[in-house]
Amino acid sequence: MTNLQTITSYSGSDDILLDVQNIKKYFPIKGGVLKRTIGHLKAVDDVSFTVKKGETLGIVGESGSGKSTLGRVILNLLDPTEGKIYFNGQEISQLKRKQVRPLRKDMQIVFQDPFASLNSKMSVAELVEEPLLVQTSLSKSQRKERAIEIIEKVGLRADDRLKYPHEFSGGQRQRISIARALIMNPQFVICDEPVSALDVSIQAQVLNLMKDLQDDLGLTYLFIAHDLGVVKHISDRVAVMYLGKIAEIAPKKELYENPLHPYTQGLLSSIPVIDKSKKQREKIKITGDLPSPANPPSGCVFRTRCPKAHDRCAVEQPLFTKKADGHYVACHLYT
Amino acid sequence: MSNDPVLDVEQLKTYFYLDEERVAKAVDDISFSIYPGETVALVGESGSGKSITALSIMQLINKPGKIVGGSISIASEEILTLSSKQMEKIRGNDIAMIFQEPMTALNPVFTIGNQISEILRKHKKLSNKAAQEKAINLLKTVGISRAEEIVNEYPHQLSGGMRQRVMIAMAISCDPKLLIADEPTTALDVTIQAQILDLMADMKEKFHMALLLITHDLGVVSEYADRVMVMYGGQIVEEAPTSKLLELTKHPYSQGLLESLPKLEEDVDRLGTIKGTVPPAYDFPSGCRFSSRCPFVMEKCKQSSTDLKKIDQDHFVRCYLYENGGSEE
């Protein structure tokens, strides 16, 4: 529990929008004839962090790191197994279904695949206006007015309202998803791999749009992605997740220039970069595959792939250590 | 690079006849060669025709698609005129291919050992036992430590990275002269991607193959390719040795691609973008195919397009901006 204290002490002031404390999400694994629970898949295992108003916290991790599950727990789409989430100072992790609904206005999500996340039988107007229909008592003409406003804001044309999702390219569909997320004027948007299905030239358009909207509307983002370049571009702070845990969290510049956790170091040096001078960087290789989250290694979860693992790593779980202002790392090398 | 090319593609055209009126010119008049031991990257976004180029070389184009023109030779032997029986002998033997999604490329109902030894029995006429033994050796070569157990396992029991190693083992099983890898690491995590790319580079050295690497990732290109061809709208728009292409980028599309990448090593507030989207292959603009998105578009670009022109001994560009031997106006 010490990691909670260290992380929250980093800020602890009024400008905190989201405060996640010791969140765990375990999925039961059923087996046998009686379908009894025979184990747990620890998708998110004791994660704590805060997000300030107006900032973007990037969450990076490979598949299976628990980053998407974390986003869904925060949005109340999944109930946490343990832990607390405060949004604007209000505890939201224990709310009943009915109590959650007003909250949905303030918290929205943009999903990865704009082909799967938009109902193909609804026109853009219906898709974008649907949240207004559910959440507000606006009249038809008011809804239309508001929808046009937001559709133009995300860079589509007002007469695109009458078209259907299949008439748009991937990048434009992602703009529709963003319009749908923003129509209620949320404070907080979780972006779950919003650009990873897009080509680079389109990805850049959508990333620029998201930055502009953040400046315009004062949005706070939790940006979940596996692409370290994309996360670096959009985030103010970055948390690196591995097997359900945060390995390292730091302001962007600090994390990319001075990564401390061997996993972060390995991750950064695994990315093929366009090195115009072609000078060979020293590569830190991460060997092997991600262990199963149903049966994570004892002690430090990264130790089975860590080039710097030592005896202590197998027995003791590393706690967060503060290495610089806002820079925390969970690794025995620094304790 | 030595003597004769392993692969020589001349004016290849692969069209898809969608209906009465619409013809998608997915690959339209491309020519290139790959020499022994070379790694050549084919770069482009979705819809640029890079995968269709690979499938055309393998002659795996199905209706409504058709190779309508050009020639493809492997080690100076023309393969477009071969019968499908003869082509079967070439495929897997002289040229092998690795696909993006190893789960769909492997057969879920056969064991790994079964799938590798099938190739060896067919192409190398090995006995069952010999083929199985060779399969185990191949798996060890591609860095799978539990090879004896893995041969008896099914694809779903392996992770994505392991499956791609199996695909590589199958690809190298008959010592191909050319290995085509179509987005081999796009479905994998970065740490695994690095492992697989390094393995492919090792195998290329060890088995003296040439490698045609199809990718959208310019980072991968920069670290692994000797030479790059950038494709847009079914055509090669720029070709040069990797370092030259990345440093002296000429074509507006290649420039746009590079600028739209988020960089790890520098901070930019806004990314460069290429306006609009890739037009569908049945509806390219007349004239230069990039003219509808090009920031430097001129009147004549909308009327006609130019050829891939040499602007330097090994640097080729298809753009009116460089018409007079590479001097920018």
XYZ file of C-alpha atoms in Angstrom, chain A residues 18 24 32 56 64 70 81 93 95 112 120 124-125 155 187 215 227-228 246 289 293 298 301 309 314:
25
model
C -9.236 11.596 -11.502
C -7.448 -4.358 -8.916
C -14.106 -28.414 -13.999
C -3.039 14.025 -20.847
C -2.034 -8.198 -22.091
C -7.990 -0.267 -16.607
C -12.322 -6.174 -7.627
C -16.329 2.936 -8.045
C -22.050 3.575 -7.623
C -9.801 1.675 -31.315
C -23.718 0.676 -39.274
C -24.116 10.086 -38.535
C -26.837 12.381 -37.215
C -13.573 18.501 -39.244
C -14.506 16.823 -18.927
C -6.957 23.130 -26.172
C 2.802 3.035 -29.756
C 5.413 4.920 -27.762
C 2.547 0.218 -13.459
C 7.154 -13.754 -24.267
C -1.528 -12.937 -16.296
C 6.504 -14.191 -8.084
C 6.385 -9.550 -12.607
C 17.096 -9.488 -12.655
C 11.995 -13.376 -7.320
